[in-house]
Tab-separated table of C-alpha atoms in Angstrom:
chain	number	residue	atom	x	y	z
A	1	UNK	CA	84.283	106.703	94.611
A	2	UNK	CA	85.567	109.887	96.227
A	3	UNK	CA	88.485	112.257	96.033
A	4	UNK	CA	91.054	113.175	93.428
A	5	UNK	CA	94.480	112.027	92.422
A	6	UNK	CA	96.938	113.803	90.199
A	7	UNK	CA	99.205	112.600	87.411
A	8	UNK	CA	102.112	114.551	85.953
A	9	UNK	CA	103.669	114.014	82.518
A	10	UNK	CA	106.747	116.198	81.855
A	11	UNK	CA	107.015	117.720	78.360
A	12	UNK	CA	110.396	119.365	77.745
A	13	UNK	CA	111.029	122.451	79.884
A	14	UNK	CA	107.331	123.081	80.245
A	15	UNK	CA	105.584	120.731	82.669
A	16	UNK	CA	102.282	119.333	81.477
A	17	UNK	CA	100.085	118.095	84.302
A	18	UNK	CA	97.098	115.818	83.836
A	19	UNK	CA	94.594	115.874	86.681
A	20	UNK	CA	92.483	112.746	86.977
A	21	UNK	CA	89.473	113.169	89.244
A	22	UNK	CA	87.187	110.462	90.595
A	23	UNK	CA	84.860	112.794	92.449
A	24	UNK	CA	82.393	115.478	91.444
A	25	UNK	CA	83.020	117.131	88.068
A	26	UNK	CA	82.054	120.567	89.410
A	27	UNK	CA	84.407	120.253	92.368
A	28	UNK	CA	87.344	119.044	90.248
A	29	UNK	CA	86.869	121.730	87.573
A	30	UNK	CA	87.022	124.407	90.271
A	31	UNK	CA	90.325	122.977	91.451
A	32	UNK	CA	91.738	122.822	87.903
A	33	UNK	CA	90.849	126.471	87.354
A	34	UNK	CA	92.525	127.454	90.633
A	35	UNK	CA	95.696	125.640	89.570
A	36	UNK	CA	95.713	127.311	86.157
A	37	UNK	CA	95.563	130.714	87.800
A	38	UNK	CA	98.300	129.797	90.271
A	39	UNK	CA	100.639	128.339	87.608
A	40	UNK	CA	100.034	130.219	84.331
A	41	UNK	CA	103.125	128.660	82.694
A	42	UNK	CA	101.899	125.124	83.164
A	43	UNK	CA	99.557	123.185	80.887
A	44	UNK	CA	96.784	121.472	82.839
A	45	UNK	CA	94.722	118.668	81.310
A	46	UNK	CA	91.634	117.343	83.049
A	47	UNK	CA	90.314	113.772	82.938
A	48	UNK	CA	87.196	112.405	84.642
A	49	UNK	CA	87.684	108.719	85.457
A	50	UNK	CA	85.037	106.333	86.735
A	51	UNK	CA	87.565	103.542	87.351
A	52	UNK	CA	90.435	105.436	88.931
A	53	UNK	CA	92.878	104.729	86.090
A	54	UNK	CA	93.876	106.417	82.838
A	55	UNK	CA	96.285	105.807	79.961
A	56	UNK	CA	98.417	108.814	80.932
A	57	UNK	CA	102.146	108.087	81.399
A	58	UNK	CA	103.476	109.981	84.371
A	59	UNK	CA	106.726	110.894	86.095
A	60	UNK	CA	105.228	111.427	89.505
A	61	UNK	CA	101.938	110.674	91.190
A	62	UNK	CA	100.030	112.936	93.597
A	63	UNK	CA	96.971	111.633	95.393
A	64	UNK	CA	94.425	113.323	97.627
A	65	UNK	CA	91.696	111.720	99.717
A	66	UNK	CA	93.014	108.130	99.310
A	67	UNK	CA	90.617	105.239	98.904
A	68	UNK	CA	91.137	101.551	98.025
A	69	UNK	CA	91.130	102.328	94.287
A	70	UNK	CA	93.750	105.065	94.336
A	71	UNK	CA	95.896	103.301	96.956
A	72	UNK	CA	96.049	100.308	94.620
A	73	UNK	CA	97.256	102.556	91.770
A	74	UNK	CA	99.664	104.360	94.078
A	75	UNK	CA	101.326	101.111	95.150
A	76	UNK	CA	101.881	100.141	91.520
A	77	UNK	CA	103.553	103.511	90.903
A	78	UNK	CA	105.854	103.041	93.848
A	79	UNK	CA	106.913	99.602	92.717
A	80	UNK	CA	107.813	101.021	89.310
A	81	UNK	CA	109.965	103.724	90.885
A	82	UNK	CA	107.486	106.576	90.298
A	83	UNK	CA	107.634	109.167	93.094
A	84	UNK	CA	104.424	109.562	95.061
A	85	UNK	CA	102.867	112.388	97.011
A	86	UNK	CA	99.844	111.797	99.189
A	87	UNK	CA	98.217	113.176	102.284
A	88	UNK	CA	98.059	111.533	105.647
A	89	UNK	CA	94.961	109.422	106.034
A	90	UNK	CA	93.814	106.226	107.690
A	91	UNK	CA	93.901	104.388	104.350
A	92	UNK	CA	97.404	105.430	103.277
A	93	UNK	CA	98.750	104.978	106.801
A	94	UNK	CA	97.502	101.382	106.893
A	95	UNK	CA	98.854	100.583	103.439
A	96	UNK	CA	102.294	102.235	103.494
A	97	UNK	CA	105.428	102.228	105.658
A	98	UNK	CA	106.836	105.475	106.997
A	99	UNK	CA	109.990	105.109	104.893
A	100	UNK	CA	108.135	104.874	101.570
A	101	UNK	CA	108.565	107.592	98.968
A	102	UNK	CA	105.568	109.467	100.324
A	103	UNK	CA	105.223	113.039	101.513
A	104	UNK	CA	102.429	113.555	104.002
A	105	UNK	CA	100.542	116.854	103.895
A	106	UNK	CA	97.776	118.448	105.938
A	107	UNK	CA	94.389	118.803	104.266
A	108	UNK	CA	93.277	116.701	101.246
A	109	UNK	CA	90.758	119.344	100.186
A	110	UNK	CA	93.055	122.378	100.516
A	111	UNK	CA	93.988	123.969	97.158
A	112	UNK	CA	96.775	125.937	98.865
A	113	UNK	CA	98.445	122.645	99.698
A	114	UNK	CA	98.299	121.525	96.067
A	115	UNK	CA	99.611	124.810	94.697
A	116	UNK	CA	102.381	124.819	97.283
A	117	UNK	CA	103.483	121.323	96.277
A	118	UNK	CA	103.914	122.121	92.547
A	119	UNK	CA	107.204	124.021	92.687
A	120	UNK	CA	108.516	121.503	95.196
A	121	UNK	CA	107.828	118.479	93.012
A	122	UNK	CA	109.263	120.233	89.950
A	123	UNK	CA	112.653	120.438	91.662
A	124	UNK	CA	115.073	118.088	89.852
A	125	UNK	CA	116.975	117.340	93.059
A	126	UNK	CA	113.874	116.335	94.995
A	127	UNK	CA	112.567	114.351	92.043
A	128	UNK	CA	115.789	112.340	91.948
A	129	UNK	CA	115.564	111.714	95.697
A	130	UNK	CA	111.987	110.471	95.353
A	131	UNK	CA	112.838	108.273	92.393
A	132	UNK	CA	115.774	106.751	94.243
A	133	UNK	CA	113.719	106.189	97.402
A	134	UNK	CA	110.871	104.541	95.484
A	135	UNK	CA	113.241	102.286	93.559
A	136	UNK	CA	115.100	101.216	96.710
A	137	UNK	CA	111.853	100.559	98.559
A	138	UNK	CA	110.644	98.013	96.064
A	139	UNK	CA	113.886	96.179	95.318
A	140	UNK	CA	114.019	92.530	96.307
A	141	UNK	CA	111.900	89.463	95.773
A	142	UNK	CA	108.231	88.827	96.487
A	143	UNK	CA	108.961	87.757	100.040
A	144	UNK	CA	110.680	91.052	100.858
A	145	UNK	CA	107.903	93.109	99.324
A	146	UNK	CA	105.379	91.213	101.447
A	147	UNK	CA	107.194	92.228	104.637
A	148	UNK	CA	105.668	95.694	104.320
A	149	UNK	CA	103.554	96.921	107.215
A	150	UNK	CA	100.131	95.991	105.888
A	151	UNK	CA	99.001	93.587	103.131
A	152	UNK	CA	96.444	94.556	100.516
A	153	UNK	CA	94.840	91.076	100.625
A	154	UNK	CA	94.407	88.520	103.405
A	155	UNK	CA	93.790	84.909	102.347
A	156	UNK	CA	92.184	82.723	105.020
A	157	UNK	CA	93.287	79.094	104.744
A	158	UNK	CA	91.491	76.643	107.028
A	159	UNK	CA	92.875	73.164	107.675
A	160	UNK	CA	91.873	70.105	109.649
A	161	UNK	CA	93.594	66.748	109.136
A	162	UNK	CA	94.519	67.607	105.539
A	163	UNK	CA	98.222	66.826	105.634
A	164	UNK	CA	98.167	65.307	102.143
A	165	UNK	CA	96.652	68.375	100.459
A	166	UNK	CA	97.358	71.428	102.638
A	167	UNK	CA	100.824	71.945	101.122
A	168	UNK	CA	99.321	72.086	97.637
A	169	UNK	CA	96.775	74.683	98.819
A	170	UNK	CA	99.451	76.899	100.398
A	171	UNK	CA	101.781	76.612	97.386
A	172	UNK	CA	98.963	77.585	95.011
A	173	UNK	CA	98.566	80.875	96.885
A	174	UNK	CA	102.304	81.490	97.257
A	175	UNK	CA	102.527	81.099	93.466
A	176	UNK	CA	100.298	84.112	92.803
A	177	UNK	CA	101.874	86.629	90.417
A	178	UNK	CA	101.045	90.100	91.723
A	179	UNK	CA	102.885	93.293	92.588
A	180	UNK	CA	101.330	94.057	95.979
A	181	UNK	CA	101.787	92.495	99.421
A	182	UNK	CA	99.394	89.836	100.686
A	183	UNK	CA	99.237	87.520	103.661
A	184	UNK	CA	98.116	83.923	104.165
A	185	UNK	CA	96.459	83.326	107.537
A	186	UNK	CA	96.357	79.620	108.363
A	187	UNK	CA	93.816	78.423	110.893
A	188	UNK	CA	94.635	74.800	111.749
A	189	UNK	CA	91.893	73.351	113.937
A	190	UNK	CA	94.029	71.024	116.104
A	191	UNK	CA	94.844	68.499	113.374
A	192	UNK	CA	96.196	65.124	114.497
A	193	UNK	CA	97.742	63.897	111.213
A	194	UNK	CA	100.798	66.128	110.778
A	195	UNK	CA	98.952	69.072	109.200
A	196	UNK	CA	99.947	71.332	112.102
A	197	UNK	CA	103.649	70.605	111.591
A	198	UNK	CA	103.318	71.332	107.865
A	199	UNK	CA	101.632	74.670	108.591
A	200	UNK	CA	104.352	75.607	111.085
A	201	UNK	CA	106.983	74.856	108.435
A	202	UNK	CA	105.412	77.288	105.965
A	203	UNK	CA	104.979	79.969	108.655
A	204	UNK	CA	108.690	79.694	109.519
A	205	UNK	CA	109.771	79.516	105.859
A	206	UNK	CA	107.710	82.568	104.792
A	207	UNK	CA	107.547	84.772	107.907
A	208	UNK	CA	106.550	87.881	105.959
A	209	UNK	CA	103.666	86.181	104.180
A	210	UNK	CA	102.352	83.162	106.117
A	211	UNK	CA	100.870	83.566	109.593
A	212	UNK	CA	99.761	80.558	111.641
A	213	UNK	CA	96.982	81.276	114.123
A	214	UNK	CA	97.801	80.325	117.736
A	215	UNK	CA	96.419	77.051	119.060
A	216	UNK	CA	93.145	77.754	120.881
A	217	UNK	CA	91.849	74.213	121.036
A	218	UNK	CA	89.381	72.640	118.639
A	219	UNK	CA	87.212	75.542	117.426
A	220	UNK	CA	85.131	74.009	114.627
A	221	UNK	CA	84.737	75.324	111.078
A	222	UNK	CA	82.691	78.454	111.814
A	223	UNK	CA	84.694	79.768	114.791
A	224	UNK	CA	87.979	78.919	113.075
A	225	UNK	CA	86.991	80.917	109.996
A	226	UNK	CA	85.980	84.031	111.913
A	227	UNK	CA	89.029	83.827	114.197
A	228	UNK	CA	91.118	84.115	111.018
A	229	UNK	CA	88.846	86.822	109.579
A	230	UNK	CA	89.138	88.899	112.747
A	231	UNK	CA	92.938	88.633	112.546
A	232	UNK	CA	93.122	89.701	108.873
A	233	UNK	CA	94.858	93.002	108.052
A	234	UNK	CA	94.051	93.211	104.339
A	235	UNK	CA	91.608	95.471	102.541
A	236	UNK	CA	90.330	92.461	100.567
A	237	UNK	CA	89.635	88.911	101.791
A	238	UNK	CA	90.031	85.632	99.911
A	239	UNK	CA	89.978	82.090	101.235
A	240	UNK	CA	90.919	78.507	100.465
A	241	UNK	CA	90.181	75.220	102.234
A	242	UNK	CA	93.050	72.886	103.019
A	243	UNK	CA	91.879	70.304	100.483
A	244	UNK	CA	91.218	72.819	97.667
A	245	UNK	CA	93.649	74.967	95.680
A	246	UNK	CA	93.834	78.019	93.413
A	247	UNK	CA	94.566	77.267	89.764
A	248	UNK	CA	95.150	80.671	88.115
A	249	UNK	CA	98.467	82.330	89.129
A	250	UNK	CA	97.119	85.759	88.133
A	251	UNK	CA	93.779	85.367	89.881
A	252	UNK	CA	94.645	87.626	92.829
A	253	UNK	CA	95.959	90.400	90.586
A	254	UNK	CA	92.878	90.275	88.330
A	255	UNK	CA	90.285	90.128	91.108
A	256	UNK	CA	91.932	92.954	93.061
A	257	UNK	CA	91.984	95.083	89.927
A	258	UNK	CA	88.299	94.312	89.342
A	259	UNK	CA	87.242	95.425	92.821
A	260	UNK	CA	89.438	98.502	92.579
A	261	UNK	CA	87.704	99.479	89.331
A	262	UNK	CA	84.139	98.648	90.460
A	263	UNK	CA	83.338	100.588	93.608
A	264	UNK	CA	79.701	99.401	93.511
A	265	UNK	CA	80.790	95.774	94.004
A	266	UNK	CA	81.441	94.432	97.490
A	267	UNK	CA	82.748	91.147	96.071
A	268	UNK	CA	83.766	89.504	92.821
A	269	UNK	CA	83.148	85.863	92.007
A	270	UNK	CA	84.797	83.729	89.344
A	271	UNK	CA	84.504	80.218	87.942
A	272	UNK	CA	85.732	77.076	89.658
A	273	UNK	CA	86.369	73.404	88.954
A	274	UNK	CA	84.820	70.522	90.885
A	275	UNK	CA	87.043	67.492	91.495
A	276	UNK	CA	85.456	64.241	92.699
A	277	UNK	CA	86.997	60.757	92.564
A	278	UNK	CA	89.421	61.743	89.837
A	279	UNK	CA	86.797	63.421	87.640
A	280	UNK	CA	87.004	67.151	86.966
A	281	UNK	CA	84.143	69.348	85.786
A	282	UNK	CA	84.172	73.129	85.398
A	283	UNK	CA	81.356	75.219	86.823
A	284	UNK	CA	80.923	76.737	83.350
A	285	UNK	CA	79.971	73.259	82.070
A	286	UNK	CA	77.261	72.561	84.650
A	287	UNK	CA	73.753	73.236	83.363
A	288	UNK	CA	72.507	74.304	86.801
A	289	UNK	CA	75.176	77.031	87.127
A	290	UNK	CA	74.439	79.561	84.340
A	291	UNK	CA	73.470	82.244	86.867
A	292	UNK	CA	77.028	82.225	88.239
A	293	UNK	CA	78.419	83.488	84.925
A	294	UNK	CA	77.092	87.005	85.455
A	295	UNK	CA	77.050	89.629	88.133
A	296	UNK	CA	74.305	89.960	90.760
A	297	UNK	CA	72.758	92.990	92.343
A	298	UNK	CA	72.660	92.668	96.108
A	299	UNK	CA	68.925	91.876	96.087
A	300	UNK	CA	69.342	89.269	93.330
A	301	UNK	CA	71.999	87.492	95.403
A	302	UNK	CA	69.817	87.539	98.520
A	303	UNK	CA	66.936	86.034	96.520
A	304	UNK	CA	69.255	83.392	95.098
A	305	UNK	CA	70.563	82.384	98.539
A	306	UNK	CA	67.032	82.065	99.903
A	307	UNK	CA	65.857	79.914	97.008
A	308	UNK	CA	68.916	77.865	95.994
A	309	UNK	CA	68.608	74.078	96.018
A	310	UNK	CA	71.934	72.573	94.979
A	311	UNK	CA	74.823	74.677	93.707
A	312	UNK	CA	76.031	77.641	95.720
A	313	UNK	CA	78.659	80.252	94.772
A	314	UNK	CA	82.061	78.910	95.801
A	315	UNK	CA	83.527	81.292	98.396
A	316	UNK	CA	87.100	80.174	97.602
A	317	UNK	CA	86.599	81.484	94.045
A	318	UNK	CA	85.636	84.937	95.368
A	319	UNK	CA	87.341	88.043	96.732
A	320	UNK	CA	85.476	90.531	98.919
A	321	UNK	CA	85.954	93.788	100.796
A	322	UNK	CA	86.683	93.192	104.455
A	323	UNK	CA	85.192	96.469	105.691
A	324	UNK	CA	81.750	95.417	104.426
A	325	UNK	CA	81.636	92.811	107.206
A	326	UNK	CA	83.844	94.339	109.892
A	327	UNK	CA	81.329	96.815	111.311
A	328	UNK	CA	78.586	94.196	111.576
A	329	UNK	CA	80.951	91.653	113.120
A	330	UNK	CA	82.170	94.141	115.732
A	331	UNK	CA	78.643	95.327	116.513
A	332	UNK	CA	77.254	91.804	116.935
A	333	UNK	CA	79.299	88.732	115.889
A	334	UNK	CA	76.192	86.524	115.941
A	335	UNK	CA	74.977	88.202	112.741
A	336	UNK	CA	77.756	86.280	110.983
A	337	UNK	CA	79.108	83.628	113.315
A	338	UNK	CA	76.915	80.986	114.928
A	339	UNK	CA	78.273	77.530	115.530
A	340	UNK	CA	74.826	75.937	115.121
A	341	UNK	CA	74.666	77.207	111.516
A	342	UNK	CA	77.583	74.925	110.614
A	343	UNK	CA	78.657	77.105	107.663
A	344	UNK	CA	80.525	80.342	107.047
A	345	UNK	CA	79.925	80.976	103.336
A	346	UNK	CA	76.157	81.554	103.484
A	347	UNK	CA	76.185	84.269	106.204
A	348	UNK	CA	79.242	85.938	104.616
A	349	UNK	CA	77.675	86.155	101.147
A	350	UNK	CA	74.189	87.052	102.452
A	351	UNK	CA	75.601	89.909	104.538
A	352	UNK	CA	77.810	91.144	101.690
A	353	UNK	CA	74.738	91.246	99.451
A	354	UNK	CA	73.028	93.609	101.885
A	355	UNK	CA	75.934	96.034	101.292
A	356	UNK	CA	76.238	96.092	97.486
A	357	UNK	CA	76.541	94.157	94.229
A	358	UNK	CA	78.470	90.969	93.471
A	359	UNK	CA	80.569	91.226	90.312
A	360	UNK	CA	81.691	88.459	87.984
A	361	UNK	CA	85.124	87.980	86.412
A	362	UNK	CA	85.487	85.071	83.932
A	363	UNK	CA	88.528	83.102	85.059
A	364	UNK	CA	89.105	79.726	86.673
A	365	UNK	CA	89.843	80.732	90.252
A	366	UNK	CA	89.934	77.525	92.290
A	367	UNK	CA	89.504	73.754	92.372
A	368	UNK	CA	86.932	72.413	94.833
A	369	UNK	CA	87.756	68.913	95.999
A	370	UNK	CA	84.658	66.930	97.025
A	371	UNK	CA	85.341	64.169	99.511
A	372	UNK	CA	82.858	62.071	101.435
A	373	UNK	CA	82.604	62.989	105.087
A	374	UNK	CA	83.234	66.691	104.584
A	375	UNK	CA	80.835	69.145	106.201
A	376	UNK	CA	78.843	69.813	103.028
A	377	UNK	CA	79.117	66.348	101.496
A	378	UNK	CA	78.338	63.952	104.307
A	379	UNK	CA	76.437	60.908	103.073
A	380	UNK	CA	75.868	59.642	106.620
A	381	UNK	CA	72.285	60.307	107.708
A	382	UNK	CA	73.185	62.032	110.967
A	383	UNK	CA	75.969	64.090	109.389
A	384	UNK	CA	73.747	65.108	106.487
A	385	UNK	CA	70.924	65.945	108.867
A	386	UNK	CA	73.125	68.255	110.981
A	387	UNK	CA	74.383	70.111	107.910
A	388	UNK	CA	70.908	70.621	106.386
A	389	UNK	CA	69.446	71.605	109.756
A	390	UNK	CA	72.201	74.204	110.238
A	391	UNK	CA	71.842	75.565	106.691
A	392	UNK	CA	68.038	75.741	106.922
A	393	UNK	CA	68.144	77.537	110.256
A	394	UNK	CA	70.908	79.843	109.015
A	395	UNK	CA	68.902	81.161	106.059
A	396	UNK	CA	65.772	81.534	108.175
A	397	UNK	CA	67.730	83.474	110.829
A	398	UNK	CA	69.477	85.683	108.263
A	399	UNK	CA	66.119	86.653	106.774
A	400	UNK	CA	64.915	87.613	110.245
A	401	UNK	CA	68.126	89.497	111.189
A	402	UNK	CA	68.139	91.521	107.968
A	403	UNK	CA	64.345	91.951	107.922
A	404	UNK	CA	63.825	90.105	104.638
A	405	UNK	CA	60.133	89.220	104.636
A	406	UNK	CA	59.051	89.384	101.006
A	407	UNK	CA	59.455	86.079	99.163
A	408	UNK	CA	58.717	85.217	95.555
A	409	UNK	CA	57.479	81.803	94.400
A	410	UNK	CA	60.993	80.545	93.604
A	411	UNK	CA	62.367	81.602	96.983
A	412	UNK	CA	59.430	80.040	98.865
A	413	UNK	CA	59.828	76.754	96.976
A	414	UNK	CA	63.555	76.676	97.729
A	415	UNK	CA	62.968	77.309	101.429
A	416	UNK	CA	60.343	74.565	101.611
A	417	UNK	CA	62.508	72.143	99.593
A	418	UNK	CA	65.292	72.309	102.211
A	419	UNK	CA	62.836	71.784	105.047
A	420	UNK	CA	61.245	68.886	103.152
A	421	UNK	CA	64.642	67.216	102.682
A	422	UNK	CA	65.270	67.620	106.419
A	423	UNK	CA	61.912	65.961	107.136
A	424	UNK	CA	62.795	63.003	104.887
A	425	UNK	CA	66.074	62.490	106.783
A	426	UNK	CA	64.182	62.531	110.093
A	427	UNK	CA	61.733	59.950	108.770
A	428	UNK	CA	64.624	57.577	108.008
A	429	UNK	CA	65.901	57.732	111.604
A	430	UNK	CA	63.290	59.458	113.760
A	431	UNK	CA	64.048	60.501	117.326
A	432	UNK	CA	62.494	63.014	119.691
A	433	UNK	CA	65.350	65.543	119.471
A	434	UNK	CA	65.227	65.729	115.663
A	435	UNK	CA	61.436	66.004	115.674
A	436	UNK	CA	61.685	68.839	118.216
A	437	UNK	CA	64.217	70.646	115.959
A	438	UNK	CA	61.863	70.275	113.016
A	439	UNK	CA	58.890	71.613	114.961
A	440	UNK	CA	60.874	74.673	116.108
A	441	UNK	CA	61.840	75.432	112.506
A	442	UNK	CA	58.238	75.082	111.340
A	443	UNK	CA	56.951	77.315	114.130
A	444	UNK	CA	59.061	80.259	112.892
A	445	UNK	CA	59.016	79.459	109.185
A	446	UNK	CA	58.859	82.687	107.115
A	447	UNK	CA	56.873	81.227	104.191
A	448	UNK	CA	53.668	79.135	104.119
A	449	UNK	CA	54.357	75.422	104.583
A	450	UNK	CA	53.632	73.237	101.581
A	451	UNK	CA	51.027	70.451	101.806
A	452	UNK	CA	53.783	67.804	102.084
A	453	UNK	CA	55.473	69.669	104.939
A	454	UNK	CA	52.169	70.012	106.765
A	455	UNK	CA	51.683	66.243	106.415
A	456	UNK	CA	55.169	65.538	107.811
A	457	UNK	CA	54.575	67.930	110.693
A	458	UNK	CA	51.295	66.252	111.588
A	459	UNK	CA	52.747	62.721	111.270
A	460	UNK	CA	55.714	63.515	113.530
A	461	UNK	CA	53.340	64.165	116.438
A	462	UNK	CA	52.887	60.443	117.162
A	463	UNK	CA	54.571	57.079	116.627
A	464	UNK	CA	51.519	55.894	114.728
A	465	UNK	CA	51.760	58.899	112.424
A	466	UNK	CA	55.458	58.211	111.729
A	467	UNK	CA	54.795	54.513	111.107
A	468	UNK	CA	51.907	55.316	108.751
A	469	UNK	CA	53.945	57.878	106.801
A	470	UNK	CA	56.858	55.465	106.375
A	471	UNK	CA	54.442	52.819	105.118
A	472	UNK	CA	52.902	55.214	102.600
A	473	UNK	CA	56.349	56.255	101.390
A	474	UNK	CA	57.429	52.638	100.837
A	475	UNK	CA	54.208	51.901	98.946
A	476	UNK	CA	54.730	54.920	96.681
A	477	UNK	CA	58.284	53.834	95.941
A	478	UNK	CA	57.030	50.338	94.918
A	479	UNK	CA	54.249	51.780	92.776
A	480	UNK	CA	56.509	54.174	90.863
A	481	UNK	CA	59.501	51.898	90.338
């Protein structure tokens, strides 16, 4: 976390200024000493903060070298009518309108600038002007505050023929209680059941918050997701499927605060609830999900993704930093977006993990609605085969793209387990195209094939081999009934 920001608490006729620094102690102490010499009648306190926040109560807020942490704190000050001084930067320019109570200065590392600002900010007249400007800027309801130039968070909401549930998903996000602007980007993938009309209604009803992506024809899950991602203006990204919904009205506020206070984390994940056929179960109650109730280092998350077998972190219960993916996406979109992978969550989380840690915040963030026929829950053989083939190829390709070539026993078993499941689906309905897909995966498999996989691979080379393997499988099922 870089830079400094400055807090001022007035004490009678003698101003008392607390300087909170998030950068190097040596650098900040030099600046404090320079200020003491320049303003001998002023009391200067010095606080080193690792989170970017303190308990100091202040009358005005000065910030240098803005980053996502200090911008977040600055926006809260402005909403509460606290005058703000900052310097011109890409971050503050993206986050704030020109008519905000902000004074732009030249050089964030120039002590002369800071010393020159002190007598100016101590002027009662100017202080009143700043207070009045800040208060006027943030009057109005949540909709008005979200009409600011740039949102802090972009929520991607993907829909396809979900007219019965999409409204609930949108309302659950509109109901978030937070004091910063956010946007909802809806990507409707050419629905035919009235979902498109519903999405248009919300875009027209909440023009400062809800944006409906233009119709570009049927794009499919992966392309639809990254179309929305590429359109997002927020610093942080969240998402929600059209048949899911968020169930904590303070979730956005809490997760944003977490990321603002943990600069080492590229994302934060929280708990979720699974809903299937009227039954609800929380992720905290599932025996196979204990690892999700703690944070991950980037390497731990990569290892988990490679080796997972059933439960995967729910992307709709997470919030992540957009800039951790933007550079890679612009350099080469195929590192994240490939239609043949059939999924967006695995490449997003894998790539994030190459950039930093994944934090954990204990709250119920979202409800995941499982319905038969969905991409990840398709009980049809062909549908299930396509999903597992895409997922298996995705993880293999990600390992190759990011040069991950060291696998532990758990990771190797997980990789082989997915390929083995794919082989069993092929055996149920064998055809030459599926067998060719399987052979291509085996030929570039990053871990040694298990004995069972080697047997499948050999059997798939002839009709007799397939017939013999199916016979052996039936016999084993009869023997172990």
